[in-house]
Amino acid sequence: MLLTSYGFIGFVLILAILYYVFPKKLQWMLLLLFSYLFYLSWNPLYLIFIAVTTVTIWGCGLLIDRNYETQSSYLKANKENLSKDEKKLYKSGMKKARGRWLLLGILINIGILAVVKYTQFVVGIFNGGKGLSFVTFIVPLGISFYTFQAVGYLIDVKRGTIKAEKNLFKFALFVSFFPQLIQGPISRFADLSETLLAEHAFDWKNISYGVERVMWGFFKKLIVADRVAPAVTTLVGDIQTYTGAYAFAAMILYTMQLYADFTGGIDITIGVAQIFGIRVTENFNRPYFSTSLKEYWRRWHITMCQWFREFVFYPVSTSKAIQGIAKFSRKHFGDNIGKKLPVYLSSFVVWFATGIWHNAGWNFIVWGLLNWFILMVSEELEPLYEKFHGKFKFSNTFGYKIFMGLRTFLLISALNLFDEFASVGDTLKEFASMFTAGNYHVLVDGSMLNLGLSALDYGILLGGVIIMLIVSIVQVRGSVRDQIAAKPYPVRFMIWFALFLVILLVGAYGIGYDSAQFIYNQF
């Protein structure tokens, strides 16, 4: 059930009617039922995987929580009888027990993720690129997202930042909440549960704001992402023919497609959740306005970046192994290297994990490590950048910021090539051809009309991109929906009716149309 299908629209409409008719105390139960029905519509076998994740993480969370309660009761009851060293020893033992439950929960669920998603890749490394031909692994939709969300919950329980959820079915809703199930955002329990498990009265503002956000997601997906998809597929599908300028066009068009597709899906997720009064974390903050790769990764897929920073970078950087390396480096190479090496090594682990999280393949590993390399080099060159900006005043002008934004956009687009082509070799070959083929005349001689898009398609695509750019600029002043809500009702009606007509009349569909799956569904 794709998020842009008529079936999904009907699904949400039926749920919304029931949601506000049913007693408020039953609302979360209704959401759980429909979330499982939604996942069931993809493949009934997927339910086994998400149920295992739900039960194991919930159970380990309860055991960790019970450990905290036992420790607190014991120390309180024996406050006068235990020495300081005895208390310390007792706490250490209990902490180790909590660590064992945490490790069990992580091993089970990351283990499931690793087996179904990475077995063929790992076997291929040792078998000449060939996986297990006699085994077909089911990769449940969105398994990376809901696994990371559940594991993040368990780590938060172990750290004592949240209490474990006692009700299995309420926790099941947190793991399986259908709008964000297949492509995120990766929510924290403390944030999502506040509104997910609350009772909600009918609120017209939530309904209207939610529908508006959903429509905006439909616009991005159907006007931009799905319209440009045939051209990208054609360009990527024949790398012998489409080199040079065509490779450059594929790079730019795919970056547009990825942004419209992923942010459009998140818009739909956030909008649907708001219809039910539920607040879901924002996942993007105008990423293509970034003037550096570092800034870009603070604006793109925000919840994923926060997850890796909170649950991978910090634990790795403070681990005994990394601290040992830091101590050795300070002693033999000086304080400067000793201070930086733990950060760079921890960042290496994060970006390797980020690459392999996206998909099992060398393309994504190289993509992740290239991001790491560029970020680390940029960090080392930061003092030179500061001197440059201090010496040359034009570097503070608006025009120079535009240059930095375009430079960052092209860098991101080049890195995205690893997501487009089948292998690292093909990616590097296509990238190199941009500088050697010398066929850039094809961009203006009509050759681009042979890629599955007509002149009208390109016109609509350009118009869609311009509208997205305008909206992003307007967002600098705050929520676009708030700004529209402040206008007279006739103006508001015309804006959203015009958006509805554009989606209806020029969206990328027609007779026999089959909406393309969202790109991030595969992760």
mmCIF file of N, CA and C in Angstrom, residues 168-245:
data_model
loop_
_atom_site.group_PDB
_atom_site.id
_atom_site.type_symbol
_atom_site.label_atom_id
_atom_site.label_comp_id
_atom_site.label_asym_id
_atom_site.label_seq_id
_atom_site.Cartn_x
_atom_site.Cartn_y
_atom_site.Cartn_z
ATOM 1 N N LEU A 168 2.865 -3.948 26.664
ATOM 2 C CA LEU A 168 3.453 -4.485 25.436
ATOM 3 C C LEU A 168 2.803 -3.891 24.192
ATOM 4 N N PHE A 169 1.491 -3.721 24.208
ATOM 5 C CA PHE A 169 0.781 -3.282 23.016
ATOM 6 C C PHE A 169 1.021 -1.792 22.734
ATOM 7 N N LYS A 170 1.186 -1.004 23.787
ATOM 8 C CA LYS A 170 1.548 0.398 23.573
ATOM 9 C C LYS A 170 2.955 0.503 22.984
ATOM 10 N N PHE A 171 3.851 -0.358 23.469
ATOM 11 C CA PHE A 171 5.193 -0.356 22.895
ATOM 12 C C PHE A 171 5.154 -0.836 21.446
ATOM 13 N N ALA A 172 4.285 -1.810 21.155
ATOM 14 C CA ALA A 172 4.137 -2.302 19.788
ATOM 15 C C ALA A 172 3.708 -1.176 18.853
ATOM 16 N N LEU A 173 2.861 -0.278 19.334
ATOM 17 C CA LEU A 173 2.430 0.852 18.519
ATOM 18 C C LEU A 173 3.612 1.780 18.242
ATOM 19 N N PHE A 174 4.452 2.008 19.241
ATOM 20 C CA PHE A 174 5.631 2.850 19.047
ATOM 21 C C PHE A 174 6.526 2.293 17.943
ATOM 22 N N VAL A 175 6.692 0.985 17.909
ATOM 23 C CA VAL A 175 7.558 0.356 16.909
ATOM 24 C C VAL A 175 6.921 0.357 15.527
ATOM 25 N N SER A 176 5.584 0.184 15.483
ATOM 26 C CA SER A 176 4.918 -0.094 14.201
ATOM 27 C C SER A 176 4.058 1.047 13.669
ATOM 28 N N PHE A 177 4.048 2.219 14.299
ATOM 29 C CA PHE A 177 3.172 3.319 13.882
ATOM 30 C C PHE A 177 3.280 3.522 12.375
ATOM 31 N N PHE A 178 2.197 3.295 11.652
ATOM 32 C CA PHE A 178 2.257 3.057 10.212
ATOM 33 C C PHE A 178 2.762 4.211 9.346
ATOM 34 N N PRO A 179 2.498 5.494 9.648
ATOM 35 C CA PRO A 179 3.004 6.517 8.728
ATOM 36 C C PRO A 179 4.526 6.535 8.620
ATOM 37 N N GLN A 180 5.228 6.245 9.736
ATOM 38 C CA GLN A 180 6.686 6.336 9.717
ATOM 39 C C GLN A 180 7.362 4.978 9.666
ATOM 40 N N LEU A 181 6.573 3.920 9.502
ATOM 41 C CA LEU A 181 7.107 2.566 9.611
ATOM 42 C C LEU A 181 8.124 2.247 8.529
ATOM 43 N N ILE A 182 7.899 2.708 7.301
ATOM 44 C CA ILE A 182 8.709 2.211 6.186
ATOM 45 C C ILE A 182 9.834 3.150 5.765
ATOM 46 N N GLN A 183 9.842 4.404 6.226
ATOM 47 C CA GLN A 183 10.942 5.275 5.822
ATOM 48 C C GLN A 183 11.267 6.345 6.865
ATOM 49 N N GLY A 184 10.843 6.113 8.102
ATOM 50 C CA GLY A 184 11.187 7.046 9.165
ATOM 51 C C GLY A 184 10.203 8.201 9.242
ATOM 52 N N PRO A 185 10.571 9.209 10.047
ATOM 53 C CA PRO A 185 11.802 9.419 10.808
ATOM 54 C C PRO A 185 12.032 8.360 11.895
ATOM 55 N N ILE A 186 13.263 8.300 12.403
ATOM 56 C CA ILE A 186 13.612 7.412 13.505
ATOM 57 C C ILE A 186 13.337 8.169 14.803
ATOM 58 N N SER A 187 12.225 7.876 15.423
ATOM 59 C CA SER A 187 11.762 8.653 16.575
ATOM 60 C C SER A 187 12.319 8.116 17.883
ATOM 61 N N ARG A 188 12.455 9.005 18.858
ATOM 62 C CA ARG A 188 12.788 8.616 20.232
ATOM 63 C C ARG A 188 11.482 8.410 20.992
ATOM 64 N N PHE A 189 11.470 7.440 21.888
ATOM 65 C CA PHE A 189 10.247 7.108 22.616
ATOM 66 C C PHE A 189 9.725 8.293 23.421
ATOM 67 N N ALA A 190 10.623 9.018 24.071
ATOM 68 C CA ALA A 190 10.202 10.149 24.898
ATOM 69 C C ALA A 190 9.485 11.214 24.080
ATOM 70 N N ASP A 191 9.894 11.358 22.814
ATOM 71 C CA ASP A 191 9.287 12.382 21.951
ATOM 72 C C ASP A 191 7.964 11.905 21.356
ATOM 73 N N LEU A 192 7.979 10.710 20.747
ATOM 74 C CA LEU A 192 6.801 10.239 20.021
ATOM 75 C C LEU A 192 5.676 9.812 20.951
ATOM 76 N N SER A 193 5.988 9.132 22.045
ATOM 77 C CA SER A 193 4.952 8.572 22.915
ATOM 78 C C SER A 193 4.099 9.651 23.566
ATOM 79 N N GLU A 194 4.654 10.836 23.696
ATOM 80 C CA GLU A 194 3.925 11.929 24.358
ATOM 81 C C GLU A 194 2.597 12.217 23.675
ATOM 82 N N THR A 195 2.578 12.176 22.356
ATOM 83 C CA THR A 195 1.327 12.415 21.621
ATOM 84 C C THR A 195 0.755 11.131 21.030
ATOM 85 N N LEU A 196 1.615 10.136 20.779
ATOM 86 C CA LEU A 196 1.145 8.884 20.178
ATOM 87 C C LEU A 196 0.165 8.156 21.095
ATOM 88 N N LEU A 197 0.435 8.166 22.392
ATOM 89 C CA LEU A 197 -0.383 7.413 23.346
ATOM 90 C C LEU A 197 -1.404 8.284 24.075
ATOM 91 N N ALA A 198 -1.445 9.559 23.693
ATOM 92 C CA ALA A 198 -2.387 10.482 24.343
ATOM 93 C C ALA A 198 -3.772 10.382 23.709
ATOM 94 N N GLU A 199 -4.753 10.936 24.414
ATOM 95 C CA GLU A 199 -6.116 10.993 23.881
ATOM 96 C C GLU A 199 -6.286 12.301 23.116
ATOM 97 N N HIS A 200 -6.966 12.225 21.973
ATOM 98 C CA HIS A 200 -7.074 13.402 21.104
ATOM 99 C C HIS A 200 -8.526 13.675 20.729
ATOM 100 N N ALA A 201 -8.948 14.910 20.982
ATOM 101 C CA ALA A 201 -10.255 15.358 20.521
ATOM 102 C C ALA A 201 -10.140 15.859 19.088
ATOM 103 N N PHE A 202 -11.242 15.877 18.378
ATOM 104 C CA PHE A 202 -11.243 16.381 17.004
ATOM 105 C C PHE A 202 -10.793 17.844 17.001
ATOM 106 N N ASP A 203 -9.794 18.136 16.193
ATOM 107 C CA ASP A 203 -9.219 19.480 16.113
ATOM 108 C C ASP A 203 -9.066 19.839 14.642
ATOM 109 N N TRP A 204 -9.851 20.812 14.195
ATOM 110 C CA TRP A 204 -9.840 21.164 12.780
ATOM 111 C C TRP A 204 -8.474 21.661 12.321
ATOM 112 N N LYS A 205 -7.752 22.328 13.203
ATOM 113 C CA LYS A 205 -6.420 22.811 12.821
ATOM 114 C C LYS A 205 -5.499 21.642 12.515
ATOM 115 N N ASN A 206 -5.521 20.620 13.368
ATOM 116 C CA ASN A 206 -4.699 19.441 13.105
ATOM 117 C C ASN A 206 -5.092 18.771 11.796
ATOM 118 N N ILE A 207 -6.386 18.668 11.553
ATOM 119 C CA ILE A 207 -6.869 18.037 10.322
ATOM 120 C C ILE A 207 -6.408 18.827 9.105
ATOM 121 N N SER A 208 -6.660 20.132 9.115
ATOM 122 C CA SER A 208 -6.336 20.950 7.950
ATOM 123 C C SER A 208 -4.830 21.040 7.724
ATOM 124 N N TYR A 209 -4.070 21.243 8.807
ATOM 125 C CA TYR A 209 -2.618 21.302 8.676
ATOM 126 C C TYR A 209 -2.058 19.965 8.178
ATOM 127 N N GLY A 210 -2.629 18.870 8.702
ATOM 128 C CA GLY A 210 -2.163 17.553 8.282
ATOM 129 C C GLY A 210 -2.434 17.296 6.812
ATOM 130 N N VAL A 211 -3.633 17.619 6.353
ATOM 131 C CA VAL A 211 -3.988 17.416 4.940
ATOM 132 C C VAL A 211 -3.108 18.289 4.049
ATOM 133 N N GLU A 212 -2.862 19.513 4.472
ATOM 134 C CA GLU A 212 -2.000 20.412 3.690
ATOM 135 C C GLU A 212 -0.596 19.818 3.540
ATOM 136 N N ARG A 213 -0.073 19.274 4.635
ATOM 137 C CA ARG A 213 1.278 18.695 4.588
ATOM 138 C C ARG A 213 1.297 17.454 3.689
ATOM 139 N N VAL A 214 0.238 16.651 3.753
ATOM 140 C CA VAL A 214 0.143 15.477 2.889
ATOM 141 C C VAL A 214 0.106 15.900 1.425
ATOM 142 N N MET A 215 -0.674 16.923 1.115
ATOM 143 C CA MET A 215 -0.758 17.401 -0.270
ATOM 144 C C MET A 215 0.594 17.892 -0.768
ATOM 145 N N TRP A 216 1.331 18.553 0.098
ATOM 146 C CA TRP A 216 2.654 19.028 -0.284
ATOM 147 C C TRP A 216 3.589 17.846 -0.566
ATOM 148 N N GLY A 217 3.452 16.786 0.209
ATOM 149 C CA GLY A 217 4.226 15.575 -0.055
ATOM 150 C C GLY A 217 3.841 14.937 -1.375
ATOM 151 N N PHE A 218 2.550 14.906 -1.668
ATOM 152 C CA PHE A 218 2.076 14.383 -2.944
ATOM 153 C C PHE A 218 2.639 15.218 -4.099
ATOM 154 N N PHE A 219 2.682 16.530 -3.917
ATOM 155 C CA PHE A 219 3.215 17.409 -4.957
ATOM 156 C C PHE A 219 4.663 17.040 -5.269
ATOM 157 N N LYS A 220 5.481 16.918 -4.242
ATOM 158 C CA LYS A 220 6.898 16.593 -4.454
ATOM 159 C C LYS A 220 7.054 15.238 -5.148
ATOM 160 N N LYS A 221 6.281 14.275 -4.674
ATOM 161 C CA LYS A 221 6.418 12.913 -5.193
ATOM 162 C C LYS A 221 5.917 12.799 -6.624
ATOM 163 N N LEU A 222 4.702 13.315 -6.898
ATOM 164 C CA LEU A 222 4.054 13.091 -8.182
ATOM 165 C C LEU A 222 4.439 14.103 -9.257
ATOM 166 N N ILE A 223 4.758 15.327 -8.862
ATOM 167 C CA ILE A 223 5.116 16.349 -9.844
ATOM 168 C C ILE A 223 6.602 16.286 -10.182
ATOM 169 N N VAL A 224 7.445 16.011 -9.181
ATOM 170 C CA VAL A 224 8.898 16.053 -9.397
ATOM 171 C C VAL A 224 9.510 14.654 -9.422
ATOM 172 N N ALA A 225 9.437 13.925 -8.305
ATOM 173 C CA ALA A 225 10.173 12.665 -8.182
ATOM 174 C C ALA A 225 9.751 11.622 -9.221
ATOM 175 N N ASP A 226 8.448 11.354 -9.317
ATOM 176 C CA ASP A 226 7.994 10.324 -10.253
ATOM 177 C C ASP A 226 8.076 10.780 -11.701
ATOM 178 N N ARG A 227 8.020 12.096 -11.927
ATOM 179 C CA ARG A 227 8.120 12.584 -13.306
ATOM 180 C C ARG A 227 9.538 12.431 -13.843
ATOM 181 N N VAL A 228 10.529 12.694 -13.013
ATOM 182 C CA VAL A 228 11.915 12.615 -13.486
ATOM 183 C C VAL A 228 12.434 11.184 -13.493
ATOM 184 N N ALA A 229 11.733 10.278 -12.826
ATOM 185 C CA ALA A 229 12.198 8.894 -12.670
ATOM 186 C C ALA A 229 12.488 8.190 -14.001
ATOM 187 N N PRO A 230 11.634 8.293 -15.039
ATOM 188 C CA PRO A 230 11.931 7.591 -16.293
ATOM 189 C C PRO A 230 13.261 8.019 -16.917
ATOM 190 N N ALA A 231 13.576 9.297 -16.856
ATOM 191 C CA ALA A 231 14.838 9.772 -17.424
ATOM 192 C C ALA A 231 16.022 9.212 -16.647
ATOM 193 N N VAL A 232 15.928 9.218 -15.318
ATOM 194 C CA VAL A 232 17.013 8.676 -14.489
ATOM 195 C C VAL A 232 17.199 7.191 -14.769
ATOM 196 N N THR A 233 16.095 6.458 -14.855
ATOM 197 C CA THR A 233 16.168 5.020 -15.127
ATOM 198 C C THR A 233 16.832 4.746 -16.465
ATOM 199 N N THR A 234 16.490 5.524 -17.478
ATOM 200 C CA THR A 234 17.079 5.360 -18.808
ATOM 201 C C THR A 234 18.572 5.634 -18.785
ATOM 202 N N LEU A 235 18.967 6.734 -18.150
ATOM 203 C CA LEU A 235 20.378 7.125 -18.105
ATOM 204 C C LEU A 235 21.227 6.115 -17.349
ATOM 205 N N VAL A 236 20.702 5.619 -16.240
ATOM 206 C CA VAL A 236 21.460 4.676 -15.414
ATOM 207 C C VAL A 236 21.462 3.276 -16.027
ATOM 208 N N GLY A 237 20.441 2.971 -16.817
ATOM 209 C CA GLY A 237 20.284 1.625 -17.357
ATOM 210 C C GLY A 237 21.213 1.290 -18.510
ATOM 211 N N ASP A 238 21.835 2.293 -19.118
ATOM 212 C CA ASP A 238 22.732 2.032 -20.268
ATOM 213 C C ASP A 238 23.952 2.930 -20.158
ATOM 214 N N ILE A 239 24.911 2.510 -19.341
ATOM 215 C CA ILE A 239 26.072 3.363 -19.085
ATOM 216 C C ILE A 239 27.070 3.340 -20.237
ATOM 217 N N GLN A 240 26.890 2.434 -21.181
ATOM 218 C CA GLN A 240 27.758 2.443 -22.354
ATOM 219 C C GLN A 240 27.387 3.579 -23.296
ATOM 220 N N THR A 241 26.092 3.846 -23.393
ATOM 221 C CA THR A 241 25.611 4.906 -24.285
ATOM 222 C C THR A 241 25.618 6.259 -23.608
ATOM 223 N N TYR A 242 25.151 6.286 -22.385
ATOM 224 C CA TYR A 242 24.939 7.567 -21.703
ATOM 225 C C TYR A 242 26.112 7.908 -20.787
ATOM 226 N N THR A 243 27.091 8.572 -21.377
ATOM 227 C CA THR A 243 28.274 9.006 -20.639
ATOM 228 C C THR A 243 28.425 10.523 -20.768
ATOM 229 N N GLY A 244 29.440 11.069 -20.112
ATOM 230 C CA GLY A 244 29.741 12.489 -20.251
ATOM 231 C C GLY A 244 28.627 13.377 -19.753
ATOM 232 N N ALA A 245 28.060 14.165 -20.674
ATOM 233 C CA ALA A 245 26.985 15.092 -20.316
ATOM 234 C C ALA A 245 25.772 14.336 -19.792
#
